[in-house]
Amino acid sequence: MPTTLNTSLIEVRRVNGAGTVCTRDSVAVEDPLEIQVGQERKGLRTIRPVSVTMRTPGHDDELAIGFLFGEGLLNQRSDVADIESPEGETSCVRIRLRAGVTVDLKHLDRNFYTASSCGVCGKASIAAVRAMACGPPLNRLEEFRVSAAAVHQMSGRLRGSQEIFEWTGGLHAAALFDGAGELCLVREDVGRHNAVDKVVGAEWLEGHIPIADRILFVSGRASFELVQKAVRAGIPMLAAVGAPSSLAVELAEAFNLTLLGFVRDGRFNIYSAHFRILDAQGVDIAVR
């Protein structure tokens, strides 16, 4: 059974037909995490809370780093001097920047395109992502390719690695796969954005940005925000068990990111940049 940090046992009444039975059930823990940034400017040290997110405890450092990187507030690994939690605090992570490194936190107050309901037009949203991306749109000629057979394996392998989901049925997952379809990294969280932030944060801390030779696989749908996070991290392919949104497809096309949806039950749809998917003969699957 997963650590009690991530799951909680509660009393439930299980209904079977016309009868009920009292039992105990595992549920995923959901708890707030405050992310703070500490920086020194003109000899003055300041600490500012920048976000509170509801998350599943665990890998909090990765979540905080992934969030700040995804928002364009962090770039190089050397920007961060330390990651700490205030004494006695289990629901707070403080990212302390190296002396001389400062970030502009004002744009977080504007909330300019981070929510799918924010009402920003597609062109403005894509322009904002372009300003934060690790580089230009992904190159059509780069060598990263994946076979359709490898893609078909990913859903089952992700599902088999979801330890907490197995006990609770209540978590999203995000994972990185290599070009052969082998699972490299997986993180779970009650929030699908958090799961992706944890994955990206883990790679950022290891100095693996851009993540140019991996597929990001998510257990839910492919929203604009998840494509944004993939583009920001330099990931060339995003695969989802569910459907993409129209703006997610538009953003993926603008950056030559390969976007796959409905990756399950031996099938999937390709929404953009099909040239990275190969058939059994090693040929672009769209070429007939």
mmCIF file of C-alpha atoms in Angstrom:
data_model
loop_
_atom_site.group_PDB
_atom_site.id
_atom_site.type_symbol
_atom_site.label_atom_id
_atom_site.label_comp_id
_atom_site.label_asym_id
_atom_site.label_seq_id
_atom_site.Cartn_x
_atom_site.Cartn_y
_atom_site.Cartn_z
ATOM 1 C CA MET A 1 0.000 0.000 0.000
ATOM 2 C CA PRO A 2 1.286 3.541 -0.776
ATOM 3 C CA THR A 3 2.581 5.769 1.997
ATOM 4 C CA THR A 4 -0.016 7.312 4.302
ATOM 5 C CA LEU A 5 1.305 10.684 3.131
ATOM 6 C CA ASN A 6 -0.569 10.119 -0.146
ATOM 7 C CA THR A 7 -3.600 8.087 0.958
ATOM 8 C CA SER A 8 -6.060 8.155 3.813
ATOM 9 C CA LEU A 9 -8.334 5.416 5.187
ATOM 10 C CA ILE A 10 -11.926 6.475 5.793
ATOM 11 C CA GLU A 11 -15.096 4.732 6.893
ATOM 12 C CA VAL A 12 -17.566 4.117 4.055
ATOM 13 C CA ARG A 13 -20.818 2.266 3.471
ATOM 14 C CA ARG A 14 -20.523 0.056 0.417
ATOM 15 C CA VAL A 15 -23.818 -0.617 -1.322
ATOM 16 C CA ASN A 16 -24.253 -4.028 -2.965
ATOM 17 C CA GLY A 17 -27.684 -4.502 -4.423
ATOM 18 C CA ALA A 18 -30.214 -3.619 -1.732
ATOM 19 C CA GLY A 19 -27.808 -4.002 1.200
ATOM 20 C CA THR A 20 -24.896 -2.063 2.669
ATOM 21 C CA VAL A 21 -21.770 -3.020 4.535
ATOM 22 C CA CYS A 22 -19.455 -0.866 6.638
ATOM 23 C CA THR A 23 -15.827 -0.970 5.545
ATOM 24 C CA ARG A 24 -12.726 1.170 5.177
ATOM 25 C CA ASP A 25 -11.577 2.625 1.878
ATOM 26 C CA SER A 26 -8.426 4.383 0.667
ATOM 27 C CA VAL A 27 -8.800 7.868 -0.768
ATOM 28 C CA ALA A 28 -6.149 10.116 -2.256
ATOM 29 C CA VAL A 29 -4.981 12.899 0.047
ATOM 30 C CA GLU A 30 -5.615 16.446 -1.168
ATOM 31 C CA ASP A 31 -3.845 19.200 0.735
ATOM 32 C CA PRO A 32 -2.779 22.805 -0.002
ATOM 33 C CA LEU A 33 0.808 23.657 -0.848
ATOM 34 C CA GLU A 34 2.052 27.238 -0.695
ATOM 35 C CA ILE A 35 4.883 28.053 -3.081
ATOM 36 C CA GLN A 36 7.132 30.933 -2.050
ATOM 37 C CA VAL A 37 10.014 32.688 -3.780
ATOM 38 C CA GLY A 38 12.840 34.260 -1.798
ATOM 39 C CA GLN A 39 15.103 36.723 -3.578
ATOM 40 C CA GLU A 40 17.630 39.417 -2.812
ATOM 41 C CA ARG A 41 17.413 42.758 -4.569
ATOM 42 C CA LYS A 42 19.616 45.755 -3.760
ATOM 43 C CA GLY A 43 20.698 44.146 -0.521
ATOM 44 C CA LEU A 44 17.134 43.519 0.631
ATOM 45 C CA ARG A 45 15.858 39.976 1.062
ATOM 46 C CA THR A 46 12.196 39.372 0.370
ATOM 47 C CA ILE A 47 9.986 36.296 0.583
ATOM 48 C CA ARG A 48 6.768 36.294 -1.364
ATOM 49 C CA PRO A 49 4.053 33.644 -1.673
ATOM 50 C CA VAL A 50 3.297 33.198 -5.365
ATOM 51 C CA SER A 51 0.769 30.376 -5.442
ATOM 52 C CA VAL A 52 -1.315 28.019 -3.360
ATOM 53 C CA THR A 53 -2.229 24.806 -5.124
ATOM 54 C CA MET A 54 -4.224 21.801 -3.995
ATOM 55 C CA ARG A 55 -2.014 18.776 -4.455
ATOM 56 C CA THR A 56 -1.262 15.234 -3.364
ATOM 57 C CA PRO A 57 1.696 15.472 -0.931
ATOM 58 C CA GLY A 58 4.971 14.101 -2.221
ATOM 59 C CA HIS A 59 7.586 15.458 -4.651
ATOM 60 C CA ASP A 60 6.664 18.968 -3.479
ATOM 61 C CA ASP A 61 10.051 20.402 -4.496
ATOM 62 C CA GLU A 62 9.518 19.143 -8.040
ATOM 63 C CA LEU A 63 5.996 20.559 -8.117
ATOM 64 C CA ALA A 64 7.170 24.000 -7.006
ATOM 65 C CA ILE A 65 10.058 24.067 -9.478
ATOM 66 C CA GLY A 66 7.904 22.756 -12.326
ATOM 67 C CA PHE A 67 5.240 25.363 -11.672
ATOM 68 C CA LEU A 68 7.700 28.271 -11.551
ATOM 69 C CA PHE A 69 9.527 27.031 -14.640
ATOM 70 C CA GLY A 70 6.272 26.565 -16.528
ATOM 71 C CA GLU A 71 5.259 30.124 -15.681
ATOM 72 C CA GLY A 72 8.550 31.447 -17.068
ATOM 73 C CA LEU A 73 9.900 32.546 -13.681
ATOM 74 C CA LEU A 74 12.854 30.137 -13.688
ATOM 75 C CA ASN A 75 15.247 29.285 -16.484
ATOM 76 C CA GLN A 76 18.687 27.950 -15.542
ATOM 77 C CA ARG A 77 19.338 25.441 -12.764
ATOM 78 C CA SER A 78 21.923 27.842 -11.366
ATOM 79 C CA ASP A 79 19.183 30.418 -10.694
ATOM 80 C CA VAL A 80 18.158 28.475 -7.580
ATOM 81 C CA ALA A 81 20.335 28.574 -4.481
ATOM 82 C CA ASP A 82 18.194 26.381 -2.252
ATOM 83 C CA ILE A 83 14.819 24.707 -1.878
ATOM 84 C CA GLU A 84 13.512 24.580 1.649
ATOM 85 C CA SER A 85 10.437 24.380 3.819
ATOM 86 C CA PRO A 86 10.020 26.816 6.727
ATOM 87 C CA GLU A 87 10.612 25.048 10.024
ATOM 88 C CA GLY A 88 7.599 23.059 11.112
ATOM 89 C CA GLU A 89 5.792 23.618 7.801
ATOM 90 C CA THR A 90 4.804 20.594 5.733
ATOM 91 C CA SER A 91 2.617 22.490 3.284
ATOM 92 C CA CYS A 92 5.047 25.159 2.135
ATOM 93 C CA VAL A 93 8.003 25.118 -0.254
ATOM 94 C CA ARG A 94 10.317 28.103 -0.559
ATOM 95 C CA ILE A 95 12.487 28.509 -3.651
ATOM 96 C CA ARG A 96 15.423 30.717 -2.667
ATOM 97 C CA LEU A 97 17.095 32.346 -5.650
ATOM 98 C CA ARG A 98 20.818 32.832 -5.957
ATOM 99 C CA ALA A 99 22.079 36.291 -4.939
ATOM 100 C CA GLY A 100 21.734 38.655 -7.864
ATOM 101 C CA VAL A 101 18.989 36.626 -9.561
ATOM 102 C CA THR A 102 15.560 38.211 -9.450
ATOM 103 C CA VAL A 103 12.278 37.358 -11.130
ATOM 104 C CA ASP A 104 9.257 39.456 -12.000
ATOM 105 C CA LEU A 105 6.297 38.039 -10.086
ATOM 106 C CA LYS A 106 3.813 40.644 -11.289
ATOM 107 C CA HIS A 107 2.514 38.650 -14.255
ATOM 108 C CA LEU A 108 1.181 35.973 -11.892
ATOM 109 C CA ASP A 109 -1.249 38.592 -10.592
ATOM 110 C CA ARG A 110 -2.566 39.147 -14.109
ATOM 111 C CA ASN A 111 -3.495 35.476 -14.626
ATOM 112 C CA PHE A 112 -3.294 36.211 -18.327
ATOM 113 C CA TYR A 113 -3.766 32.793 -19.860
ATOM 114 C CA THR A 114 -3.254 30.031 -17.343
ATOM 115 C CA ALA A 115 -6.911 29.027 -17.084
ATOM 116 C CA SER A 116 -8.874 27.542 -19.986
ATOM 117 C CA SER A 117 -11.817 29.783 -19.071
ATOM 118 C CA CYS A 118 -9.833 33.027 -18.998
ATOM 119 C CA GLY A 119 -11.314 34.267 -22.283
ATOM 120 C CA VAL A 120 -8.030 35.031 -24.047
ATOM 121 C CA CYS A 121 -8.012 34.519 -27.805
ATOM 122 C CA GLY A 122 -5.914 31.766 -29.336
ATOM 123 C CA LYS A 123 -3.458 34.094 -31.064
ATOM 124 C CA ALA A 124 -2.687 35.980 -27.848
ATOM 125 C CA SER A 125 -2.270 32.729 -25.922
ATOM 126 C CA ILE A 126 0.115 31.231 -28.478
ATOM 127 C CA ALA A 127 2.120 34.462 -28.592
ATOM 128 C CA ALA A 128 2.503 34.316 -24.808
ATOM 129 C CA VAL A 129 3.770 30.729 -24.979
ATOM 130 C CA ARG A 130 6.155 31.627 -27.798
ATOM 131 C CA ALA A 131 7.727 34.281 -25.570
ATOM 132 C CA MET A 132 8.444 31.671 -22.865
ATOM 133 C CA ALA A 133 9.418 28.648 -24.951
ATOM 134 C CA CYS A 134 12.894 27.154 -24.603
ATOM 135 C CA GLY A 135 13.544 27.715 -28.289
ATOM 136 C CA PRO A 136 11.878 28.083 -31.697
ATOM 137 C CA PRO A 137 9.166 25.673 -32.890
ATOM 138 C CA LEU A 138 10.457 22.107 -32.811
ATOM 139 C CA ASN A 139 12.387 21.193 -35.951
ATOM 140 C CA ARG A 140 10.700 18.901 -38.468
ATOM 141 C CA LEU A 141 14.086 17.463 -39.385
ATOM 142 C CA GLU A 142 15.243 16.431 -35.930
ATOM 143 C CA GLU A 143 15.731 12.719 -35.431
ATOM 144 C CA PHE A 144 13.284 11.898 -32.631
ATOM 145 C CA ARG A 145 10.807 9.341 -33.936
ATOM 146 C CA VAL A 146 8.476 6.811 -32.279
ATOM 147 C CA SER A 147 6.825 3.735 -33.734
ATOM 148 C CA ALA A 148 3.070 3.324 -33.537
ATOM 149 C CA ALA A 149 3.697 -0.010 -31.786
ATOM 150 C CA ALA A 150 5.608 1.768 -29.009
ATOM 151 C CA VAL A 151 2.791 4.273 -28.559
ATOM 152 C CA HIS A 152 0.269 1.455 -28.202
ATOM 153 C CA GLN A 153 2.233 0.100 -25.210
ATOM 154 C CA MET A 154 2.315 3.333 -23.246
ATOM 155 C CA SER A 155 -1.208 3.427 -21.840
ATOM 156 C CA GLY A 156 -0.903 -0.017 -20.259
ATOM 157 C CA ARG A 157 2.559 0.687 -18.894
ATOM 158 C CA LEU A 158 1.420 3.969 -17.356
ATOM 159 C CA ARG A 159 -1.631 2.336 -15.825
ATOM 160 C CA GLY A 160 0.536 -0.419 -14.354
ATOM 161 C CA SER A 161 2.829 2.149 -12.709
ATOM 162 C CA GLN A 162 0.083 4.161 -10.977
ATOM 163 C CA GLU A 163 0.562 2.866 -7.467
ATOM 164 C CA ILE A 164 -1.711 5.321 -5.678
ATOM 165 C CA PHE A 165 -4.403 5.156 -8.379
ATOM 166 C CA GLU A 166 -4.468 1.393 -7.910
ATOM 167 C CA TRP A 167 -5.545 1.910 -4.288
ATOM 168 C CA THR A 168 -7.744 4.991 -4.625
ATOM 169 C CA GLY A 169 -8.866 5.418 -8.250
ATOM 170 C CA GLY A 170 -8.613 9.155 -7.650
ATOM 171 C CA LEU A 171 -5.389 10.484 -9.168
ATOM 172 C CA HIS A 172 -4.061 11.782 -12.452
ATOM 173 C CA ALA A 173 -0.691 10.658 -13.759
ATOM 174 C CA ALA A 174 1.984 12.133 -16.006
ATOM 175 C CA ALA A 175 4.927 10.153 -17.323
ATOM 176 C CA LEU A 176 7.928 10.378 -19.586
ATOM 177 C CA PHE A 177 8.612 7.594 -22.093
ATOM 178 C CA ASP A 178 11.628 7.183 -24.339
ATOM 179 C CA GLY A 179 11.459 6.586 -28.071
ATOM 180 C CA ALA A 180 11.209 2.816 -27.583
ATOM 181 C CA GLY A 181 8.137 3.168 -25.380
ATOM 182 C CA GLU A 182 9.983 2.441 -22.123
ATOM 183 C CA LEU A 183 8.719 4.216 -19.008
ATOM 184 C CA CYS A 184 11.347 6.611 -17.602
ATOM 185 C CA LEU A 185 9.512 8.653 -14.949
ATOM 186 C CA VAL A 186 5.999 8.869 -13.516
ATOM 187 C CA ARG A 187 4.307 11.179 -11.044
ATOM 188 C CA GLU A 188 0.748 11.161 -9.651
ATOM 189 C CA ASP A 189 -1.386 13.963 -8.251
ATOM 190 C CA VAL A 190 -5.006 14.961 -7.726
ATOM 191 C CA GLY A 191 -4.320 17.776 -10.205
ATOM 192 C CA ARG A 192 -3.286 16.844 -13.748
ATOM 193 C CA HIS A 193 -1.337 20.093 -14.102
ATOM 194 C CA ASN A 194 0.473 19.289 -10.857
ATOM 195 C CA ALA A 195 1.435 15.830 -12.119
ATOM 196 C CA VAL A 196 3.023 17.400 -15.208
ATOM 197 C CA ASP A 197 4.747 20.072 -13.108
ATOM 198 C CA LYS A 198 6.248 17.339 -10.927
ATOM 199 C CA VAL A 199 7.625 15.525 -13.980
ATOM 200 C CA VAL A 200 9.059 18.701 -15.523
ATOM 201 C CA GLY A 201 10.388 19.851 -12.140
ATOM 202 C CA ALA A 202 12.195 16.540 -11.640
ATOM 203 C CA GLU A 203 13.894 16.879 -15.027
ATOM 204 C CA TRP A 204 14.715 20.549 -14.438
ATOM 205 C CA LEU A 205 16.432 19.716 -11.149
ATOM 206 C CA GLU A 206 18.536 17.119 -12.984
ATOM 207 C CA GLY A 207 19.512 19.632 -15.665
ATOM 208 C CA HIS A 208 17.600 17.794 -18.406
ATOM 209 C CA ILE A 209 15.846 20.802 -19.949
ATOM 210 C CA PRO A 210 15.014 20.835 -22.829
ATOM 211 C CA ILE A 211 13.575 17.308 -22.701
ATOM 212 C CA ALA A 212 14.138 16.686 -26.386
ATOM 213 C CA ASP A 213 14.060 12.872 -26.486
ATOM 214 C CA ARG A 214 10.993 11.956 -24.457
ATOM 215 C CA ILE A 215 7.221 11.632 -24.848
ATOM 216 C CA LEU A 216 5.025 13.207 -22.190
ATOM 217 C CA PHE A 217 2.038 10.933 -21.515
ATOM 218 C CA VAL A 218 -0.933 12.108 -19.429
ATOM 219 C CA SER A 219 -3.808 10.088 -18.061
ATOM 220 C CA GLY A 220 -6.543 12.612 -18.852
ATOM 221 C CA ARG A 221 -7.327 14.971 -21.690
ATOM 222 C CA ALA A 222 -4.825 17.188 -23.525
ATOM 223 C CA SER A 223 -5.631 20.803 -22.684
ATOM 224 C CA PHE A 224 -3.968 23.979 -23.907
ATOM 225 C CA GLU A 225 -2.156 24.321 -20.583
ATOM 226 C CA LEU A 226 -0.562 20.881 -20.840
ATOM 227 C CA VAL A 227 0.628 21.565 -24.383
ATOM 228 C CA GLN A 228 2.010 24.871 -23.089
ATOM 229 C CA LYS A 229 3.991 23.051 -20.392
ATOM 230 C CA ALA A 230 5.337 20.550 -22.929
ATOM 231 C CA VAL A 231 6.424 23.325 -25.305
ATOM 232 C CA ARG A 232 8.051 25.255 -22.491
ATOM 233 C CA ALA A 233 10.063 22.155 -21.524
ATOM 234 C CA GLY A 234 11.087 21.417 -25.126
ATOM 235 C CA ILE A 235 9.212 18.093 -25.214
ATOM 236 C CA PRO A 236 8.516 17.037 -28.827
ATOM 237 C CA MET A 237 5.480 14.804 -28.223
ATOM 238 C CA LEU A 238 2.440 14.839 -25.932
ATOM 239 C CA ALA A 239 0.168 11.806 -25.731
ATOM 240 C CA ALA A 240 -3.093 11.665 -23.796
ATOM 241 C CA VAL A 241 -5.595 8.991 -22.884
ATOM 242 C CA GLY A 242 -8.364 11.509 -23.552
ATOM 243 C CA ALA A 243 -9.200 14.132 -26.136
ATOM 244 C CA PRO A 244 -7.425 17.414 -26.922
ATOM 245 C CA SER A 245 -9.082 20.806 -27.046
ATOM 246 C CA SER A 246 -9.137 22.931 -30.192
ATOM 247 C CA LEU A 247 -6.651 25.422 -28.754
ATOM 248 C CA ALA A 248 -4.356 22.596 -27.669
ATOM 249 C CA VAL A 249 -4.250 21.418 -31.299
ATOM 250 C CA GLU A 250 -3.649 24.969 -32.531
ATOM 251 C CA LEU A 251 -0.735 25.458 -30.144
ATOM 252 C CA ALA A 252 0.757 22.050 -30.980
ATOM 253 C CA GLU A 253 0.629 22.859 -34.696
ATOM 254 C CA ALA A 254 2.275 26.245 -34.131
ATOM 255 C CA PHE A 255 5.250 24.552 -32.428
ATOM 256 C CA ASN A 256 5.474 21.334 -34.491
ATOM 257 C CA LEU A 257 4.710 19.349 -31.345
ATOM 258 C CA THR A 258 3.266 15.911 -32.059
ATOM 259 C CA LEU A 259 -0.076 15.702 -30.259
ATOM 260 C CA LEU A 260 -1.768 12.330 -29.771
ATOM 261 C CA GLY A 261 -5.186 11.727 -28.261
ATOM 262 C CA PHE A 262 -7.328 8.733 -27.274
ATOM 263 C CA VAL A 263 -4.189 6.631 -26.766
ATOM 264 C CA ARG A 264 -5.814 3.479 -25.456
ATOM 265 C CA ASP A 265 -7.289 0.136 -26.492
ATOM 266 C CA GLY A 266 -4.890 -0.281 -29.401
ATOM 267 C CA ARG A 267 -5.701 2.986 -31.147
ATOM 268 C CA PHE A 268 -4.843 6.692 -31.139
ATOM 269 C CA ASN A 269 -5.409 9.871 -33.136
ATOM 270 C CA ILE A 270 -2.623 12.128 -34.445
ATOM 271 C CA TYR A 271 -3.605 15.802 -34.349
ATOM 272 C CA SER A 272 -0.349 17.476 -35.379
ATOM 273 C CA ALA A 273 3.216 16.778 -36.575
ATOM 274 C CA HIS A 274 2.484 13.221 -37.756
ATOM 275 C CA PHE A 275 6.038 12.855 -39.118
ATOM 276 C CA ARG A 276 7.330 11.632 -35.733
ATOM 277 C CA ILE A 277 5.130 8.522 -35.796
ATOM 278 C CA LEU A 278 6.450 5.584 -37.817
ATOM 279 C CA ASP A 279 4.697 2.488 -39.117
ATOM 280 C CA ALA A 280 5.998 -1.081 -38.851
ATOM 281 C CA GLN A 281 8.352 -0.445 -41.796
ATOM 282 C CA GLY A 282 9.871 2.655 -40.164
ATOM 283 C CA VAL A 283 8.111 5.057 -42.512
ATOM 284 C CA ASP A 284 6.074 8.167 -41.630
ATOM 285 C CA ILE A 285 2.721 6.622 -40.766
ATOM 286 C CA ALA A 286 0.839 9.242 -42.798
ATOM 287 C CA VAL A 287 2.745 8.418 -46.016
ATOM 288 C CA ARG A 288 0.991 5.807 -48.119
#
